[in-house]
mmCIF file with all atom_site columns, C-alpha atoms in Angstrom:
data_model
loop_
_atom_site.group_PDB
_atom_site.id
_atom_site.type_symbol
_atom_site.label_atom_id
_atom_site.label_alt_id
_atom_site.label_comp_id
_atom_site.label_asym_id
_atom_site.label_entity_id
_atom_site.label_seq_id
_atom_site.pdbx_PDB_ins_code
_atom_site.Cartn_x
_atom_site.Cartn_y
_atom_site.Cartn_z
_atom_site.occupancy
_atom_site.B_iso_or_equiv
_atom_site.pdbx_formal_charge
_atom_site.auth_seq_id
_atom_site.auth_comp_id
_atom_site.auth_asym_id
_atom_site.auth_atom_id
_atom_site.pdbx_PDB_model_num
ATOM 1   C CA . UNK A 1 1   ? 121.923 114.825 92.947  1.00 51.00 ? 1   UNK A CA 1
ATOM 2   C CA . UNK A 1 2   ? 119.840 115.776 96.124  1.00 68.00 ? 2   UNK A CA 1
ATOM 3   C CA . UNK A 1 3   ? 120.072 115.443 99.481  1.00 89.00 ? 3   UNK A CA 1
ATOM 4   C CA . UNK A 1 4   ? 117.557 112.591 99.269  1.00 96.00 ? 4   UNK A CA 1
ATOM 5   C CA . UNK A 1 5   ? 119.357 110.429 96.582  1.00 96.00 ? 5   UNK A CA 1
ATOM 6   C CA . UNK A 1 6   ? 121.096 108.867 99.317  1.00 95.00 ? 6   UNK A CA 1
ATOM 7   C CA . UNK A 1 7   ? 118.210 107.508 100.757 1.00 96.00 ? 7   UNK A CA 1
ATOM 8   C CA . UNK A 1 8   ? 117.267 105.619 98.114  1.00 96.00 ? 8   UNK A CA 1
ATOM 9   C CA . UNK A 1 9   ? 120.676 104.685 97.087  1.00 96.00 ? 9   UNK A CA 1
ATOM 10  C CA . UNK A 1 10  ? 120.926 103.211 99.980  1.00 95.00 ? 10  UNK A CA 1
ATOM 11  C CA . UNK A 1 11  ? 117.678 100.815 99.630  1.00 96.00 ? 11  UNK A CA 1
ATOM 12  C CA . UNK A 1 12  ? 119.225 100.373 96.126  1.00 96.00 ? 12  UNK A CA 1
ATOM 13  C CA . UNK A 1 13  ? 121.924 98.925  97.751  1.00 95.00 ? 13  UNK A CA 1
ATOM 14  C CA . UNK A 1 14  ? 119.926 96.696  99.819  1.00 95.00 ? 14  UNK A CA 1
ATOM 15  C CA . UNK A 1 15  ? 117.969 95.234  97.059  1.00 95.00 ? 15  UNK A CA 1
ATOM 16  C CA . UNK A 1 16  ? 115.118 96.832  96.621  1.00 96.00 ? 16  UNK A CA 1
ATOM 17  C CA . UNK A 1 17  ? 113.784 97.426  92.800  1.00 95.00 ? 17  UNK A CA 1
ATOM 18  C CA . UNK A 1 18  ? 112.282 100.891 93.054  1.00 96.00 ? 18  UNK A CA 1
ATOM 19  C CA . UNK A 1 19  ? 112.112 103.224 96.062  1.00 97.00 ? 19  UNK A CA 1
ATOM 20  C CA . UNK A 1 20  ? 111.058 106.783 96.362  1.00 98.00 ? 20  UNK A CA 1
ATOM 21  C CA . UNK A 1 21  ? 110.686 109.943 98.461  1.00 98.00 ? 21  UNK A CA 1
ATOM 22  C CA . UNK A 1 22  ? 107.901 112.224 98.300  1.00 98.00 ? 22  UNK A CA 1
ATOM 23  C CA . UNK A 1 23  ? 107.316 115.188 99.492  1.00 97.00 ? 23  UNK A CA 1
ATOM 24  C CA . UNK A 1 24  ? 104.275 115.524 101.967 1.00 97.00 ? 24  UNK A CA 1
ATOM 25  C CA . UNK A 1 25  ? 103.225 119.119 101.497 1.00 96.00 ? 25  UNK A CA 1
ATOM 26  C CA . UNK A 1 26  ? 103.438 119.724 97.212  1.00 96.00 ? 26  UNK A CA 1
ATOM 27  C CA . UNK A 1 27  ? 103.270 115.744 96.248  1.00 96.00 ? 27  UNK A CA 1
ATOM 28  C CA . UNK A 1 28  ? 106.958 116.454 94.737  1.00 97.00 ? 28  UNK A CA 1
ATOM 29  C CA . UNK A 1 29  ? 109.215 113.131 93.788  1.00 97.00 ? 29  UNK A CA 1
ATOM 30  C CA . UNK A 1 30  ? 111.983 114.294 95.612  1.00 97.00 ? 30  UNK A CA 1
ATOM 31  C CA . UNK A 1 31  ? 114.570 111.123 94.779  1.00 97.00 ? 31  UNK A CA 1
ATOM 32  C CA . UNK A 1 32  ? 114.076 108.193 93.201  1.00 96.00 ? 32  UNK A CA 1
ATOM 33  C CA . UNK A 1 33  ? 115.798 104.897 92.420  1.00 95.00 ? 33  UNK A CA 1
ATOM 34  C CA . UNK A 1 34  ? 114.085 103.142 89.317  1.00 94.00 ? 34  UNK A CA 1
ATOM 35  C CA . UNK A 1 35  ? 110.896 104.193 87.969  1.00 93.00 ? 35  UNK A CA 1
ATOM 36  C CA . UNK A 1 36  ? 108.778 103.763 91.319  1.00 95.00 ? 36  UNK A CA 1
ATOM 37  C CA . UNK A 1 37  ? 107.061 106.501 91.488  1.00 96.00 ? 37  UNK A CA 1
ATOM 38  C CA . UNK A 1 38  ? 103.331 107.425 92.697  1.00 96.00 ? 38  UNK A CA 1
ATOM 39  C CA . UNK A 1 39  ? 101.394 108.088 89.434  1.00 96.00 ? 39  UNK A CA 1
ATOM 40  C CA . UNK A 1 40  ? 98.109  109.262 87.631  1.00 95.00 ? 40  UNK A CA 1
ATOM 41  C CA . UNK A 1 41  ? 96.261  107.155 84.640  1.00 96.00 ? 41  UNK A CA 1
ATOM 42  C CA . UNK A 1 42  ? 93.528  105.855 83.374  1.00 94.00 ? 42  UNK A CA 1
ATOM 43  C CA . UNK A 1 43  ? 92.483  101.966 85.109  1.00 89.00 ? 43  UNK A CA 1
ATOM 44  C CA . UNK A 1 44  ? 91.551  99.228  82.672  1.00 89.00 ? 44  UNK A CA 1
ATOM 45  C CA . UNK A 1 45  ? 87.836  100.085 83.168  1.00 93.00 ? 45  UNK A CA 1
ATOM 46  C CA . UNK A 1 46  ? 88.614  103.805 82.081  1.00 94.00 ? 46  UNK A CA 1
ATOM 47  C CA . UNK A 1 47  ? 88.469  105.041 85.412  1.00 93.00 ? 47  UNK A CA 1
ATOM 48  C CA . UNK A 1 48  ? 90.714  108.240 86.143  1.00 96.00 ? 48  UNK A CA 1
ATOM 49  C CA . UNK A 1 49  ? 93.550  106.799 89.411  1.00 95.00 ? 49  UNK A CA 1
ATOM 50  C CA . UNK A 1 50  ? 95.782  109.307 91.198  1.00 96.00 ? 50  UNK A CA 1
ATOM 51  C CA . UNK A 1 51  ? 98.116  107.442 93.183  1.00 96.00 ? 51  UNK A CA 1
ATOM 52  C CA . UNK A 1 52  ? 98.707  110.234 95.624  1.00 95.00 ? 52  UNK A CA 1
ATOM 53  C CA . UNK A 1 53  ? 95.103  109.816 97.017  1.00 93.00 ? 53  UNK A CA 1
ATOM 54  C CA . UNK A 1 54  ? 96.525  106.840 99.172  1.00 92.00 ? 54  UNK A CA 1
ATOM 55  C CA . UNK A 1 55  ? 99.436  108.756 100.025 1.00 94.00 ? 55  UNK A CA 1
ATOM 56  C CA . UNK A 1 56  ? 97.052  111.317 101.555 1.00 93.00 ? 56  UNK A CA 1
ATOM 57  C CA . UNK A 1 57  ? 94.306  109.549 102.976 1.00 92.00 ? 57  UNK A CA 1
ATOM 58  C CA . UNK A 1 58  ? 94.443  108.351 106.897 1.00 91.00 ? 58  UNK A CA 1
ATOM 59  C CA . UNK A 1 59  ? 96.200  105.111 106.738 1.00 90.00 ? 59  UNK A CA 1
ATOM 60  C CA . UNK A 1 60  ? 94.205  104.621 110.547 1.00 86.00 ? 60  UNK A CA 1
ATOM 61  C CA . UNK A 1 61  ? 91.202  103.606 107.741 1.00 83.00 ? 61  UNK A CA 1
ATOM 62  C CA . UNK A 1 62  ? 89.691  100.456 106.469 1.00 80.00 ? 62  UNK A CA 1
ATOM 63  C CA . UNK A 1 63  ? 90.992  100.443 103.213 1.00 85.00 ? 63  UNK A CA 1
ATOM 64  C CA . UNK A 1 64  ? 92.217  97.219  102.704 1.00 93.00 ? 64  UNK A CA 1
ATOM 65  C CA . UNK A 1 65  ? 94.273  97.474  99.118  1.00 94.00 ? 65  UNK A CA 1
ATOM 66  C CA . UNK A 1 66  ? 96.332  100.672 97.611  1.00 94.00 ? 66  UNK A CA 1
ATOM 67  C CA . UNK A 1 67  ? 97.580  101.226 94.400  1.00 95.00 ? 67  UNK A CA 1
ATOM 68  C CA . UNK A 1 68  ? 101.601 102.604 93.608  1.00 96.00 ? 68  UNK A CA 1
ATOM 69  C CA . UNK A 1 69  ? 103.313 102.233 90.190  1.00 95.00 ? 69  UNK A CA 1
ATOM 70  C CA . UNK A 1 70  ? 100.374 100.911 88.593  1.00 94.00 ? 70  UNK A CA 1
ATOM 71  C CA . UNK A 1 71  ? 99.685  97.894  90.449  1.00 95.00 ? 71  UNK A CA 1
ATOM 72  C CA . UNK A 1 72  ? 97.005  97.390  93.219  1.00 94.00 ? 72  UNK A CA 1
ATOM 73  C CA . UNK A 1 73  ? 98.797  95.658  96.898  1.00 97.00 ? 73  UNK A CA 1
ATOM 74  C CA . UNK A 1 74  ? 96.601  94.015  99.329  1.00 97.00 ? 74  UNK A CA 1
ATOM 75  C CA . UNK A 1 75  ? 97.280  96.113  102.466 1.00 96.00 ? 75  UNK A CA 1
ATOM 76  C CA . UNK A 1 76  ? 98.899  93.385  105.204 1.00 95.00 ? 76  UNK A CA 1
ATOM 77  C CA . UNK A 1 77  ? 99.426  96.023  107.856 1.00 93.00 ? 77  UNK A CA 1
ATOM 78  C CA . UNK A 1 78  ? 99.426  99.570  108.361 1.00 92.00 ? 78  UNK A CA 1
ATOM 79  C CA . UNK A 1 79  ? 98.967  101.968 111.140 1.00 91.00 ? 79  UNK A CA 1
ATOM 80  C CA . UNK A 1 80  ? 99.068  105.865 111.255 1.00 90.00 ? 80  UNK A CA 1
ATOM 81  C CA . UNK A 1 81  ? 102.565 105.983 109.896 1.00 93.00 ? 81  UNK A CA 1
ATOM 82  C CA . UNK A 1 82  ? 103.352 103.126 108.094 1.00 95.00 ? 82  UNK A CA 1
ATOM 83  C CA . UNK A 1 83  ? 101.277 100.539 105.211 1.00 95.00 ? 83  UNK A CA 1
ATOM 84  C CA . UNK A 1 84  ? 102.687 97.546  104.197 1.00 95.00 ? 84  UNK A CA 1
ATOM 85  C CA . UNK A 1 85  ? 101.485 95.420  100.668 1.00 96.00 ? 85  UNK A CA 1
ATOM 86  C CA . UNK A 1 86  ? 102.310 92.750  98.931  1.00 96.00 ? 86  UNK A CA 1
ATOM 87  C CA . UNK A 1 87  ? 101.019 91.450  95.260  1.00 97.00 ? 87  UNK A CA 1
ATOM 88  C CA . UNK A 1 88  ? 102.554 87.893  94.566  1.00 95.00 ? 88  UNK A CA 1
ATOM 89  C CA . UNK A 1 89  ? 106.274 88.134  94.579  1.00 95.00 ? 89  UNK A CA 1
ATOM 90  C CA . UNK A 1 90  ? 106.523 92.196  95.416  1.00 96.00 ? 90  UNK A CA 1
ATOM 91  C CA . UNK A 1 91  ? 106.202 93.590  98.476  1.00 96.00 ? 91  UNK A CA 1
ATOM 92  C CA . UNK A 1 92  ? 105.304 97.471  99.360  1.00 97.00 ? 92  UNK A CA 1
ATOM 93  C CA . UNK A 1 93  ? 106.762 99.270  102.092 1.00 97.00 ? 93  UNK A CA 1
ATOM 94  C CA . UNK A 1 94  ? 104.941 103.041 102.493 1.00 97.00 ? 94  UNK A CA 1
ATOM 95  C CA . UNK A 1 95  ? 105.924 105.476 105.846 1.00 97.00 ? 95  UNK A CA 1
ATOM 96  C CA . UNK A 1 96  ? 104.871 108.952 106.396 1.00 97.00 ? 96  UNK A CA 1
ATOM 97  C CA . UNK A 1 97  ? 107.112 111.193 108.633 1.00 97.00 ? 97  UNK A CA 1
ATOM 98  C CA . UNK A 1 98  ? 106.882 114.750 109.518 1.00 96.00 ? 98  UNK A CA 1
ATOM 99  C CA . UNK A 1 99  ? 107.643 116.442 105.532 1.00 97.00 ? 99  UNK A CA 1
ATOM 100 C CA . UNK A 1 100 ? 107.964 113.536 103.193 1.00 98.00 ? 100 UNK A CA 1
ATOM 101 C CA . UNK A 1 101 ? 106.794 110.162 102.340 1.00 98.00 ? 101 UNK A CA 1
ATOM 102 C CA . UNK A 1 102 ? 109.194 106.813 101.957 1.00 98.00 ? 102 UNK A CA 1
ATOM 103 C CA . UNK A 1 103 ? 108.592 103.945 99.322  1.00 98.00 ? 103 UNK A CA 1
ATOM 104 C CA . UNK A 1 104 ? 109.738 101.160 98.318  1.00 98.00 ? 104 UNK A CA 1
ATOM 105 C CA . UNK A 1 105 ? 109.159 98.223  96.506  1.00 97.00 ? 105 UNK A CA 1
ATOM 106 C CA . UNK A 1 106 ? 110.791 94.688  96.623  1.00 96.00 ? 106 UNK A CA 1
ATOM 107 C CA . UNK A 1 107 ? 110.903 91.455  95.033  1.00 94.00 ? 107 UNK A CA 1
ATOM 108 C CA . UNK A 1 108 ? 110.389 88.695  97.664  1.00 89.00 ? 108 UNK A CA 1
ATOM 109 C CA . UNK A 1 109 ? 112.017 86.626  95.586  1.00 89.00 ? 109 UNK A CA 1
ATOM 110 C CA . UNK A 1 110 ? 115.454 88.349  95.259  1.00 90.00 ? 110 UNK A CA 1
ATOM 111 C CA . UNK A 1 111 ? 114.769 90.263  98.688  1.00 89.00 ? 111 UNK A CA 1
ATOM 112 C CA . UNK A 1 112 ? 112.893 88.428  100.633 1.00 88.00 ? 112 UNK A CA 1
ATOM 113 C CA . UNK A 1 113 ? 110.204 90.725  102.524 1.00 90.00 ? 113 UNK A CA 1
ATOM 114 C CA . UNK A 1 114 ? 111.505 90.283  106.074 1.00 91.00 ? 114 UNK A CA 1
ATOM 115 C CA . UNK A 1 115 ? 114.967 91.575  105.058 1.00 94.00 ? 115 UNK A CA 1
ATOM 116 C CA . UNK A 1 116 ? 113.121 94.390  102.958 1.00 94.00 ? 116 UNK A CA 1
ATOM 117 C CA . UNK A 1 117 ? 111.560 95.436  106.365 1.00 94.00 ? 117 UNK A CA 1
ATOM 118 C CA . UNK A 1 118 ? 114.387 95.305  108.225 1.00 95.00 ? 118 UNK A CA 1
ATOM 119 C CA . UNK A 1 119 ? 116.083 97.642  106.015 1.00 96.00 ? 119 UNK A CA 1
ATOM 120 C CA . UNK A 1 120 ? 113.782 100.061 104.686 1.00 97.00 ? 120 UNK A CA 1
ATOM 121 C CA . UNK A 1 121 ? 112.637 99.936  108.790 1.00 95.00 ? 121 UNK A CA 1
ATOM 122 C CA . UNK A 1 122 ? 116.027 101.114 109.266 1.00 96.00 ? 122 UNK A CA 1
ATOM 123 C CA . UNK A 1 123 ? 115.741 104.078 106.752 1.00 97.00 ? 123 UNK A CA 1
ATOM 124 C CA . UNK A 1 124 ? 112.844 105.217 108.355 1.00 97.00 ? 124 UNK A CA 1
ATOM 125 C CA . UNK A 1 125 ? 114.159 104.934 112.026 1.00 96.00 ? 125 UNK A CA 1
ATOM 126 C CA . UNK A 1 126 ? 117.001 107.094 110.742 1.00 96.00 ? 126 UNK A CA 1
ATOM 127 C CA . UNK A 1 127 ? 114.942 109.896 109.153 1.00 96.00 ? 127 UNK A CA 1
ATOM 128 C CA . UNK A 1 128 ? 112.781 109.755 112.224 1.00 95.00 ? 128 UNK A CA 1
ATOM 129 C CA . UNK A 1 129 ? 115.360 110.195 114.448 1.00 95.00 ? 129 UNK A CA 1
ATOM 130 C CA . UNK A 1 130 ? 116.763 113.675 112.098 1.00 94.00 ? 130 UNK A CA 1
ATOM 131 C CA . UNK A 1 131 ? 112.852 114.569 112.573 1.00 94.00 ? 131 UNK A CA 1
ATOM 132 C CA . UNK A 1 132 ? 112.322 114.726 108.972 1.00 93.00 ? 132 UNK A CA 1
#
């Protein structure tokens, strides 16, 4: 178990179905809780999709939907450090710090995507404050 599991343990614990950290420098999945992960396939049209090339590009841009785990989230906010998505019931929740990348992913339904907020926003605040 890493030092990281925690973190997403602890969203886990909150509800959320999948959450991840990533590692900003080598793309790395450095924890995980369910299978949540940033990926690479094929789209139904054949086309090749790296899911990492949202995690790198300047959120500050007009892209307006992302892709993670396979399915595409209209982008309701985002800002230089953090993107927010929903697609029907599931919400997205992405934040860059200084070395890593946090994710998660809940079901408004069973969540609710204020409370999902509120609590990965309080994972974040906490790694930001350790100047991770």
């Amino acid at each position: 178990m890493s030092g990281w599991d925690a973190w997403t343990k602890n969203l886990a614990d909150a509800g959320f179905q999948g959450a991840c950290i990533v590692d900003r420098s080598s793309y790395a999945v450095l924890a995980q809780h369910g299978d949540h992960i940033p990926r690479g396939y094929k789209d139904e049209e054949g086309n090749d999709v790296n899911e990492n090339t949202y995690l790198a590009a300047n959120w500050d841009d007009q892209f307006t939907s992302c892709k993670f785990n396979q399915v595409r989230y209209m982008v309701v906010r985002k800002d230089s450090d953090r993107l927010i998505g929903k697609k029907g019931d599931l919400g997205l929740f992405m934040f860059k710090l200084n070395t890593i990348f946090l994710i998660g992913v809940c079901n408004n339904t069973k969540l609710g995507f204020e409370n999902g907020n509120l609590a990965i926003g309080n994972v974040f605040d906490k790694l930001k404050e350790a100047k991770v």
